[in-house]
Amino acid sequence: MASCAIKTVKTPASIAPSLKEIALAPGDLKQTSQAENPLKEEYKWPPGSSWSQKGVDLYQAGKLSQAAKIFEEASRVSFDTSASLNAAVIYGELGQNEKVLALLEDTASRSANNPHIQAAFGRAALREKRYDKARGAFEKALSIHPNYEQAAIGLARLQWEMGISSQAIKTLESIIQASPENALAWIYLARIWEKEENWPKAIDAYKKAYVADDASLELRLSLGRIYQKLGNFNDAWRQHTLILNAEPYHREAQSRQKALAKLITEPPEKIIPPLALKEPRPVERAPDYDKHPVLRIGLGSDAGGDPLQLRAIVFRCTGPFEVIDPATGKSLKEGPANEKFLTRLNTQDFFEVSDANQARLLRFNSAIAIRPKDPAKDSLIFYNVRMAQGFSWSEVGDRQYKGKVEIRRQGRGLYLVNEISLEDYLYGVITHEMPSSFPLEALKAQAVIARTHALYIAKHHSHRHQGFDLCDGQHCQVYGGIPAETPRSRQVAQETQGQVLRFKGRLAQTPYASNCGGHTQDSGEVLGWADISYLKGKLDEEVASGGPRMPWQLDLWLKRKPQAYCNFGKDGQAARFRWVRVIPAKEIQEMASRISPIGEIQRILVVGRSKSGHAKEVWVEGKRGRVELNREHRIRKTLGFGSMRSTLFMVETERDEKGNPTEFIFYGAGWGHGVGLCQYGAAGRASKGQSYKQILEHYYDRAQLEKI
């Protein structure tokens, strides 16, 4: 992340006293009465107001200017507060900050006791460098609601811009004390320490920001630059290498990593050690595993589901094994237990398998299969395999698999395919996709939909041209082999054995996402997905607030943490429900320019939203053109390092004195596409006593639970 481009103004005057205390309970504003929650009625549709529906329709259709004018005119005629707020939000998205300030100043004067409106007015004044107005608004918001983080963050930024760093630090530390998961507070604190060249504190704050949201891969750029400045070349190389694992074509990371490779003092494998499997785990096969359907799983896939090409493969078997010709089933060779073997291309353009003494065991042209002699007891281990390339959690490590594994040719490289029974496969999926600490009924729901999802994808041959049924990554569902198994994954697979969801006699489509952010979305609103009657978007809140219907509601909803079922869990899970990403403008410009040369970036516009608030189409506009993004995965990949968590977001733009964007702040919710089951929502429902059947009935309306 680039250093802050804010121009500070030295002043002897104190802008505001530092906050005495930010007593906000993590994830929850204390609003229990009408006086404390003056927006309660604004979640309701204004009675008899045709402008509200028309404005929302235009807004969701991406006709932002028309929608803003509808709301603005309604505010003039009716003096309706919500109309003014909606107009202000849309004008903000369009970059017309003077209009935003005028609308919010008028609305704030008529809503003196509303902390949310006061804080929004403060942010608008701050962006226009109207510091006195910003100070007054933030102080007013905090006098009404001392626990309001949005106002506190605004106050800290104001103090910082005015050159009163000591006050900004105190304010940010107060926020962090109450809400350690507030990544934005950590980022701002890190930038202040970086500007003051307090490197240890800057490094610590950037690390804490990353802990608060480990999807924020862009923070590694800041850490890498600081380490390099300090001469800590090993740690600098590590940060840029981890960026390249997710963004292989990032130019700065490529350049710095290449230069640092000459300066590091340890071998790369010591700086980033592979995830080693110290001891093979025991094999536990599913009951009657040889009678279940068989699946073929492509291993080591990237974000698009394609297998990564391996130049060489090292493997061993925990027991005696045989090598088979997968085309004929003929046994080609036998091998001993616990000896390592190497597979690679030889000089004759054949692939060969050789032992530790480099003696050739056999050679092949297209594929071989390796199978333990005793598949009920023994397994196969593959060393230093790259997994999840294109994601922030990409890593290299050892993998252990049951069943048979094929080594297949791909050009001048190789890839792996695991052939395994359905129920054994599920053992390695369930708690790799859903934390094993989740309630048992949620895990049972996960078992049913993972089984259904696997059979559905296999039936429709998404990967047939690549020689397997499913990949092992998020493109299909995450499969980790034996190390991903837990006692609970085996338990829930067995307790739901053979159970799938059907709709009108056919296998149902059962997509799922980690966290819907409080509202799932219709499958038919995601480009490329079918409009399916049992995959409709639903509010996932315990006490319905009305949801993110209008622009102001969406903005407020994304910046707060409503009591949704998926607002579940502790220990670093908060970023899955609500998150903030701060992406430098030049980084998004670089990623968009890989699609089309847009020139210097000017703005990001969401020009289409689903009823749930998810962005359906996004334009990244530059001086020479624009990139139009309308695929869910493309939006997420272009706007964020290693992918944005979801498309359920709103974006705010920070600009320099010339009006050029310096960075974009994304306020978002959830993790994943938001269609079908919400895993954290399932956990929240299970914790409230719902059974796995009730959970499935909510997310897949009218689909039936049946045996295969």
PDB file of N, CA, C and O in Angstrom, residues 55-56 59 67 71 85-87 89-90 93 548-556 650:
ATOM      1  N   GLY A  55     -36.716   5.544  -7.681  1.00  0.00           N
ATOM      2  CA  GLY A  55     -35.312   5.849  -7.434  1.00  0.00           C
ATOM      3  C   GLY A  55     -34.480   4.593  -7.211  1.00  0.00           C
ATOM      4  O   GLY A  55     -33.368   4.469  -7.739  1.00  0.00           O
ATOM      5  N   VAL A  56     -35.027   3.657  -6.430  1.00  0.00           N
ATOM      6  CA  VAL A  56     -34.306   2.405  -6.177  1.00  0.00           C
ATOM      7  C   VAL A  56     -34.151   1.604  -7.460  1.00  0.00           C
ATOM      8  O   VAL A  56     -33.082   1.035  -7.730  1.00  0.00           O
ATOM      9  N   TYR A  59     -31.443   3.148  -9.450  1.00  0.00           N
ATOM     10  CA  TYR A  59     -30.155   2.936  -8.791  1.00  0.00           C
ATOM     11  C   TYR A  59     -29.655   1.518  -9.039  1.00  0.00           C
ATOM     12  O   TYR A  59     -28.491   1.311  -9.409  1.00  0.00           O
ATOM     13  N   ALA A  67     -31.252   8.450 -10.910  1.00  0.00           N
ATOM     14  CA  ALA A  67     -31.703   8.093  -9.565  1.00  0.00           C
ATOM     15  C   ALA A  67     -31.428   9.232  -8.588  1.00  0.00           C
ATOM     16  O   ALA A  67     -32.282   9.577  -7.755  1.00  0.00           O
ATOM     17  N   PHE A  71     -34.264  11.350  -6.271  1.00  0.00           N
ATOM     18  CA  PHE A  71     -34.198  11.506  -4.818  1.00  0.00           C
ATOM     19  C   PHE A  71     -34.025  12.979  -4.422  1.00  0.00           C
ATOM     20  O   PHE A  71     -34.641  13.444  -3.458  1.00  0.00           O
ATOM     21  N   LEU A  85     -30.718  11.790   1.912  1.00  0.00           N
ATOM     22  CA  LEU A  85     -29.624  10.868   2.197  1.00  0.00           C
ATOM     23  C   LEU A  85     -29.332   9.971   1.005  1.00  0.00           C
ATOM     24  O   LEU A  85     -28.169   9.713   0.659  1.00  0.00           O
ATOM     25  N   ASN A  86     -30.369   9.491   0.355  1.00  0.00           N
ATOM     26  CA  ASN A  86     -30.177   8.645  -0.829  1.00  0.00           C
ATOM     27  C   ASN A  86     -29.493   9.412  -1.945  1.00  0.00           C
ATOM     28  O   ASN A  86     -28.584   8.903  -2.604  1.00  0.00           O
ATOM     29  N   ALA A  87     -29.927  10.662  -2.157  1.00  0.00           N
ATOM     30  CA  ALA A  87     -29.303  11.492  -3.189  1.00  0.00           C
ATOM     31  C   ALA A  87     -27.830  11.718  -2.866  1.00  0.00           C
ATOM     32  O   ALA A  87     -26.956  11.641  -3.743  1.00  0.00           O
ATOM     33  N   VAL A  89     -25.758   9.831  -1.121  1.00  0.00           N
ATOM     34  CA  VAL A  89     -24.963   8.615  -1.336  1.00  0.00           C
ATOM     35  C   VAL A  89     -24.640   8.443  -2.820  1.00  0.00           C
ATOM     36  O   VAL A  89     -23.502   8.147  -3.196  1.00  0.00           O
ATOM     37  N   ILE A  90     -25.633   8.643  -3.668  1.00  0.00           N
ATOM     38  CA  ILE A  90     -25.419   8.431  -5.106  1.00  0.00           C
ATOM     39  C   ILE A  90     -24.481   9.487  -5.679  1.00  0.00           C
ATOM     40  O   ILE A  90     -23.578   9.173  -6.471  1.00  0.00           O
ATOM     41  N   GLU A  93     -21.045   8.498  -4.957  1.00  0.00           N
ATOM     42  CA  GLU A  93     -20.533   7.478  -5.868  1.00  0.00           C
ATOM     43  C   GLU A  93     -20.126   8.089  -7.206  1.00  0.00           C
ATOM     44  O   GLU A  93     -19.178   7.618  -7.846  1.00  0.00           O
ATOM     45  N   PRO A 548     -31.016  -3.842   2.978  1.00  0.00           N
ATOM     46  CA  PRO A 548     -30.383  -2.738   2.241  1.00  0.00           C
ATOM     47  C   PRO A 548     -31.175  -2.345   1.003  1.00  0.00           C
ATOM     48  O   PRO A 548     -30.732  -2.530  -0.121  1.00  0.00           O
ATOM     49  N   ARG A 549     -32.366  -1.795   1.187  1.00  0.00           N
ATOM     50  CA  ARG A 549     -33.231  -1.509   0.044  1.00  0.00           C
ATOM     51  C   ARG A 549     -32.787  -0.258  -0.717  1.00  0.00           C
ATOM     52  O   ARG A 549     -32.639  -0.278  -1.928  1.00  0.00           O
ATOM     53  N   MET A 550     -32.609   0.840  -0.006  1.00  0.00           N
ATOM     54  CA  MET A 550     -32.264   2.104  -0.646  1.00  0.00           C
ATOM     55  C   MET A 550     -30.778   2.393  -0.461  1.00  0.00           C
ATOM     56  O   MET A 550     -30.119   1.804   0.391  1.00  0.00           O
ATOM     57  N   PRO A 551     -30.207   3.298  -1.255  1.00  0.00           N
ATOM     58  CA  PRO A 551     -28.757   3.555  -1.194  1.00  0.00           C
ATOM     59  C   PRO A 551     -28.258   3.908   0.202  1.00  0.00           C
ATOM     60  O   PRO A 551     -27.226   3.404   0.646  1.00  0.00           O
ATOM     61  N   TRP A 552     -28.978   4.794   0.902  1.00  0.00           N
ATOM     62  CA  TRP A 552     -28.537   5.169   2.247  1.00  0.00           C
ATOM     63  C   TRP A 552     -28.599   3.973   3.195  1.00  0.00           C
ATOM     64  O   TRP A 552     -27.717   3.766   4.019  1.00  0.00           O
ATOM     65  N   GLN A 553     -29.642   3.178   3.082  1.00  0.00           N
ATOM     66  CA  GLN A 553     -29.746   1.987   3.917  1.00  0.00           C
ATOM     67  C   GLN A 553     -28.586   1.033   3.644  1.00  0.00           C
ATOM     68  O   GLN A 553     -28.007   0.460   4.568  1.00  0.00           O
ATOM     69  N   LEU A 554     -28.251   0.850   2.378  1.00  0.00           N
ATOM     70  CA  LEU A 554     -27.146  -0.039   2.026  1.00  0.00           C
ATOM     71  C   LEU A 554     -25.835   0.481   2.602  1.00  0.00           C
ATOM     72  O   LEU A 554     -25.048  -0.287   3.174  1.00  0.00           O
ATOM     73  N   ASP A 555     -25.606   1.787   2.476  1.00  0.00           N
ATOM     74  CA  ASP A 555     -24.384   2.384   2.999  1.00  0.00           C
ATOM     75  C   ASP A 555     -24.285   2.172   4.507  1.00  0.00           C
ATOM     76  O   ASP A 555     -23.242   1.758   5.034  1.00  0.00           O
ATOM     77  N   LEU A 556     -25.360   2.451   5.204  1.00  0.00           N
ATOM     78  CA  LEU A 556     -25.376   2.307   6.658  1.00  0.00           C
ATOM     79  C   LEU A 556     -25.273   0.840   7.064  1.00  0.00           C
ATOM     80  O   LEU A 556     -24.558   0.483   8.004  1.00  0.00           O
ATOM     81  N   MET A 650     -19.729  -1.121  -1.065  1.00  0.00           N
ATOM     82  CA  MET A 650     -19.799   0.231  -1.605  1.00  0.00           C
ATOM     83  C   MET A 650     -18.391   0.791  -1.561  1.00  0.00           C
ATOM     84  O   MET A 650     -17.583   0.403  -0.710  1.00  0.00           O
TER      85      MET A 650
END
